[in-house]
Amino acid sequence: MYWIEYYQNVIQHFCLHLFYIHIHQVTSTMLHVLSLASSSDHDPLKDFLVKKASVLEEWLKVLSLSLVTTSTKTEVESNGSTRNEKREMICKAIRSLIEVYKGRKHDAITRKFEKLEKSIN
């Protein structure tokens, strides 16, 4: 019976690890795409980003909060460069969105994202 429980735990941890990797890849891809948005000439894309500004703002806030939540000092030391890379990816995406919102003359949205960017740095 012990071995069955052991292997169930191993499989469960393995599945959770795969799920985490998948979520990380999706998040990284989304941040990369957003960082390129301001260089696009595709107006429907920019209109879509304006419509989804509140969703993007909340999502980026959650990602930003994940930068400051650490469980141990060792984790901070071992993941310092990863955390800096993540912060830079988030900031690039926010800067790109700021440019989109400025170009679309959405000053209130622009200010929200500028405030968010300052809170990360």
PDB file of C-alpha atoms in Angstrom:
ATOM      1  CA  MET A   1       0.000   0.000   0.000  1.00  0.00           C
ATOM      2  CA  TYR A   2       2.861   2.361   0.787  1.00  0.00           C
ATOM      3  CA  TRP A   3       4.277   2.067  -2.731  1.00  0.00           C
ATOM      4  CA  ILE A   4       0.945   2.840  -4.346  1.00  0.00           C
ATOM      5  CA  GLU A   5       0.609   6.051  -2.326  1.00  0.00           C
ATOM      6  CA  TYR A   6       4.222   6.916  -3.069  1.00  0.00           C
ATOM      7  CA  TYR A   7       3.768   6.556  -6.838  1.00  0.00           C
ATOM      8  CA  GLN A   8       0.480   8.439  -6.737  1.00  0.00           C
ATOM      9  CA  ASN A   9       2.293  11.334  -5.058  1.00  0.00           C
ATOM     10  CA  VAL A  10       5.126  11.180  -7.579  1.00  0.00           C
ATOM     11  CA  ILE A  11       2.670  11.248 -10.489  1.00  0.00           C
ATOM     12  CA  GLN A  12       0.692  14.080  -8.915  1.00  0.00           C
ATOM     13  CA  HIS A  13       3.829  16.190  -8.392  1.00  0.00           C
ATOM     14  CA  PHE A  14       4.989  15.443 -11.938  1.00  0.00           C
ATOM     15  CA  CYS A  15       1.632  16.552 -13.381  1.00  0.00           C
ATOM     16  CA  LEU A  16       1.685  19.746 -11.320  1.00  0.00           C
ATOM     17  CA  HIS A  17       5.211  20.443 -12.530  1.00  0.00           C
ATOM     18  CA  LEU A  18       4.143  19.997 -16.167  1.00  0.00           C
ATOM     19  CA  PHE A  19       1.161  22.287 -15.578  1.00  0.00           C
ATOM     20  CA  TYR A  20       3.439  24.951 -14.075  1.00  0.00           C
ATOM     21  CA  ILE A  21       5.817  24.743 -17.051  1.00  0.00           C
ATOM     22  CA  HIS A  22       2.897  25.096 -19.484  1.00  0.00           C
ATOM     23  CA  ILE A  23       1.482  28.128 -17.634  1.00  0.00           C
ATOM     24  CA  HIS A  24       4.938  29.712 -17.528  1.00  0.00           C
ATOM     25  CA  GLN A  25       5.372  29.255 -21.293  1.00  0.00           C
ATOM     26  CA  VAL A  26       1.943  30.748 -22.040  1.00  0.00           C
ATOM     27  CA  THR A  27       2.645  33.709 -19.757  1.00  0.00           C
ATOM     28  CA  SER A  28       6.059  34.332 -21.308  1.00  0.00           C
ATOM     29  CA  THR A  29       4.600  34.158 -24.806  1.00  0.00           C
ATOM     30  CA  MET A  30       1.793  36.561 -23.931  1.00  0.00           C
ATOM     31  CA  LEU A  31       4.232  39.055 -22.400  1.00  0.00           C
ATOM     32  CA  HIS A  32       6.432  38.825 -25.499  1.00  0.00           C
ATOM     33  CA  VAL A  33       3.479  39.429 -27.833  1.00  0.00           C
ATOM     34  CA  LEU A  34       2.319  42.411 -25.758  1.00  0.00           C
ATOM     35  CA  SER A  35       5.820  43.874 -25.817  1.00  0.00           C
ATOM     36  CA  LEU A  36       5.604  43.948 -29.617  1.00  0.00           C
ATOM     37  CA  ALA A  37       2.135  45.513 -29.767  1.00  0.00           C
ATOM     38  CA  SER A  38       3.271  49.138 -29.942  1.00  0.00           C
ATOM     39  CA  SER A  39       5.369  48.448 -33.031  1.00  0.00           C
ATOM     40  CA  SER A  40       2.363  47.031 -34.884  1.00  0.00           C
ATOM     41  CA  ASP A  41       0.484  49.062 -37.476  1.00  0.00           C
ATOM     42  CA  HIS A  42      -2.546  46.806 -37.096  1.00  0.00           C
ATOM     43  CA  ASP A  43      -5.325  49.097 -35.840  1.00  0.00           C
ATOM     44  CA  PRO A  44      -7.787  46.300 -34.948  1.00  0.00           C
ATOM     45  CA  LEU A  45      -5.149  44.844 -32.609  1.00  0.00           C
ATOM     46  CA  LYS A  46      -4.664  48.195 -30.896  1.00  0.00           C
ATOM     47  CA  ASP A  47      -8.434  48.677 -30.617  1.00  0.00           C
ATOM     48  CA  PHE A  48      -8.675  45.238 -29.031  1.00  0.00           C
ATOM     49  CA  LEU A  49      -5.949  46.116 -26.517  1.00  0.00           C
ATOM     50  CA  VAL A  50      -7.840  49.284 -25.584  1.00  0.00           C
ATOM     51  CA  LYS A  51     -11.031  47.281 -25.053  1.00  0.00           C
ATOM     52  CA  LYS A  52      -9.174  44.758 -22.895  1.00  0.00           C
ATOM     53  CA  ALA A  53      -7.170  47.322 -20.904  1.00  0.00           C
ATOM     54  CA  SER A  54      -8.831  46.539 -17.567  1.00  0.00           C
ATOM     55  CA  VAL A  55      -8.281  42.792 -17.981  1.00  0.00           C
ATOM     56  CA  LEU A  56      -4.663  43.331 -18.985  1.00  0.00           C
ATOM     57  CA  GLU A  57      -4.134  45.710 -16.070  1.00  0.00           C
ATOM     58  CA  GLU A  58      -5.428  43.159 -13.546  1.00  0.00           C
ATOM     59  CA  TRP A  59      -3.423  40.330 -15.105  1.00  0.00           C
ATOM     60  CA  LEU A  60      -0.227  42.390 -15.055  1.00  0.00           C
ATOM     61  CA  LYS A  61      -0.886  43.380 -11.428  1.00  0.00           C
ATOM     62  CA  VAL A  62      -1.153  39.712 -10.470  1.00  0.00           C
ATOM     63  CA  LEU A  63       2.074  38.940 -12.317  1.00  0.00           C
ATOM     64  CA  SER A  64       3.753  41.869 -10.583  1.00  0.00           C
ATOM     65  CA  LEU A  65       2.626  40.617  -7.193  1.00  0.00           C
ATOM     66  CA  SER A  66       4.188  37.256  -7.963  1.00  0.00           C
ATOM     67  CA  LEU A  67       7.543  39.041  -8.131  1.00  0.00           C
ATOM     68  CA  VAL A  68       7.379  40.143  -4.505  1.00  0.00           C
ATOM     69  CA  THR A  69       5.963  37.001  -2.926  1.00  0.00           C
ATOM     70  CA  THR A  70       8.832  34.797  -1.837  1.00  0.00           C
ATOM     71  CA  SER A  71       8.825  32.041   0.698  1.00  0.00           C
ATOM     72  CA  THR A  72      12.467  31.916   1.767  1.00  0.00           C
ATOM     73  CA  LYS A  73      15.709  33.848   1.489  1.00  0.00           C
ATOM     74  CA  THR A  74      17.280  30.906  -0.360  1.00  0.00           C
ATOM     75  CA  GLU A  75      14.533  31.096  -2.964  1.00  0.00           C
ATOM     76  CA  VAL A  76      15.248  34.789  -3.496  1.00  0.00           C
ATOM     77  CA  GLU A  77      18.962  34.140  -3.930  1.00  0.00           C
ATOM     78  CA  SER A  78      18.512  31.205  -6.303  1.00  0.00           C
ATOM     79  CA  ASN A  79      15.790  32.867  -8.384  1.00  0.00           C
ATOM     80  CA  GLY A  80      17.157  36.419  -8.375  1.00  0.00           C
ATOM     81  CA  SER A  81      18.089  36.463 -12.047  1.00  0.00           C
ATOM     82  CA  THR A  82      14.849  34.728 -13.024  1.00  0.00           C
ATOM     83  CA  ARG A  83      12.890  37.288 -11.030  1.00  0.00           C
ATOM     84  CA  ASN A  84      14.777  40.149 -12.745  1.00  0.00           C
ATOM     85  CA  GLU A  85      14.108  38.642 -16.165  1.00  0.00           C
ATOM     86  CA  LYS A  86      10.429  38.274 -15.311  1.00  0.00           C
ATOM     87  CA  ARG A  87      10.278  41.879 -14.069  1.00  0.00           C
ATOM     88  CA  GLU A  88      11.903  43.090 -17.292  1.00  0.00           C
ATOM     89  CA  MET A  89       9.456  41.109 -19.451  1.00  0.00           C
ATOM     90  CA  ILE A  90       6.501  42.556 -17.535  1.00  0.00           C
ATOM     91  CA  CYS A  91       7.913  46.085 -17.809  1.00  0.00           C
ATOM     92  CA  LYS A  92       8.478  45.738 -21.567  1.00  0.00           C
ATOM     93  CA  ALA A  93       4.879  44.624 -22.031  1.00  0.00           C
ATOM     94  CA  ILE A  94       3.597  47.510 -19.908  1.00  0.00           C
ATOM     95  CA  ARG A  95       5.756  50.058 -21.770  1.00  0.00           C
ATOM     96  CA  SER A  96       4.452  48.767 -25.068  1.00  0.00           C
ATOM     97  CA  LEU A  97       0.854  49.012 -23.876  1.00  0.00           C
ATOM     98  CA  ILE A  98       1.515  52.554 -22.630  1.00  0.00           C
ATOM     99  CA  GLU A  99       2.633  53.489 -26.146  1.00  0.00           C
ATOM    100  CA  VAL A 100      -0.491  51.905 -27.630  1.00  0.00           C
ATOM    101  CA  TYR A 101      -2.770  53.785 -25.223  1.00  0.00           C
ATOM    102  CA  LYS A 102      -0.907  57.077 -25.760  1.00  0.00           C
ATOM    103  CA  GLY A 103      -1.220  56.658 -29.514  1.00  0.00           C
ATOM    104  CA  ARG A 104      -4.934  56.007 -29.147  1.00  0.00           C
ATOM    105  CA  LYS A 105      -5.340  59.114 -26.929  1.00  0.00           C
ATOM    106  CA  HIS A 106      -6.550  57.151 -23.891  1.00  0.00           C
ATOM    107  CA  ASP A 107      -4.930  59.278 -21.205  1.00  0.00           C
ATOM    108  CA  ALA A 108      -6.694  57.721 -18.206  1.00  0.00           C
ATOM    109  CA  ILE A 109      -5.654  54.213 -19.245  1.00  0.00           C
ATOM    110  CA  THR A 110      -2.137  55.455 -19.978  1.00  0.00           C
ATOM    111  CA  ARG A 111      -1.833  56.889 -16.461  1.00  0.00           C
ATOM    112  CA  LYS A 112      -2.995  53.608 -14.897  1.00  0.00           C
ATOM    113  CA  PHE A 113      -0.330  51.652 -16.749  1.00  0.00           C
ATOM    114  CA  GLU A 114       2.353  54.240 -15.968  1.00  0.00           C
ATOM    115  CA  LYS A 115       1.446  53.910 -12.290  1.00  0.00           C
ATOM    116  CA  LEU A 116       1.631  50.119 -12.586  1.00  0.00           C
ATOM    117  CA  GLU A 117       5.061  50.339 -14.223  1.00  0.00           C
ATOM    118  CA  LYS A 118       6.345  52.588 -11.423  1.00  0.00           C
ATOM    119  CA  SER A 119       5.082  50.143  -8.807  1.00  0.00           C
ATOM    120  CA  ILE A 120       7.190  47.368 -10.331  1.00  0.00           C
ATOM    121  CA  ASN A 121      10.450  49.324 -10.569  1.00  0.00           C
TER     122      ASN A 121
END
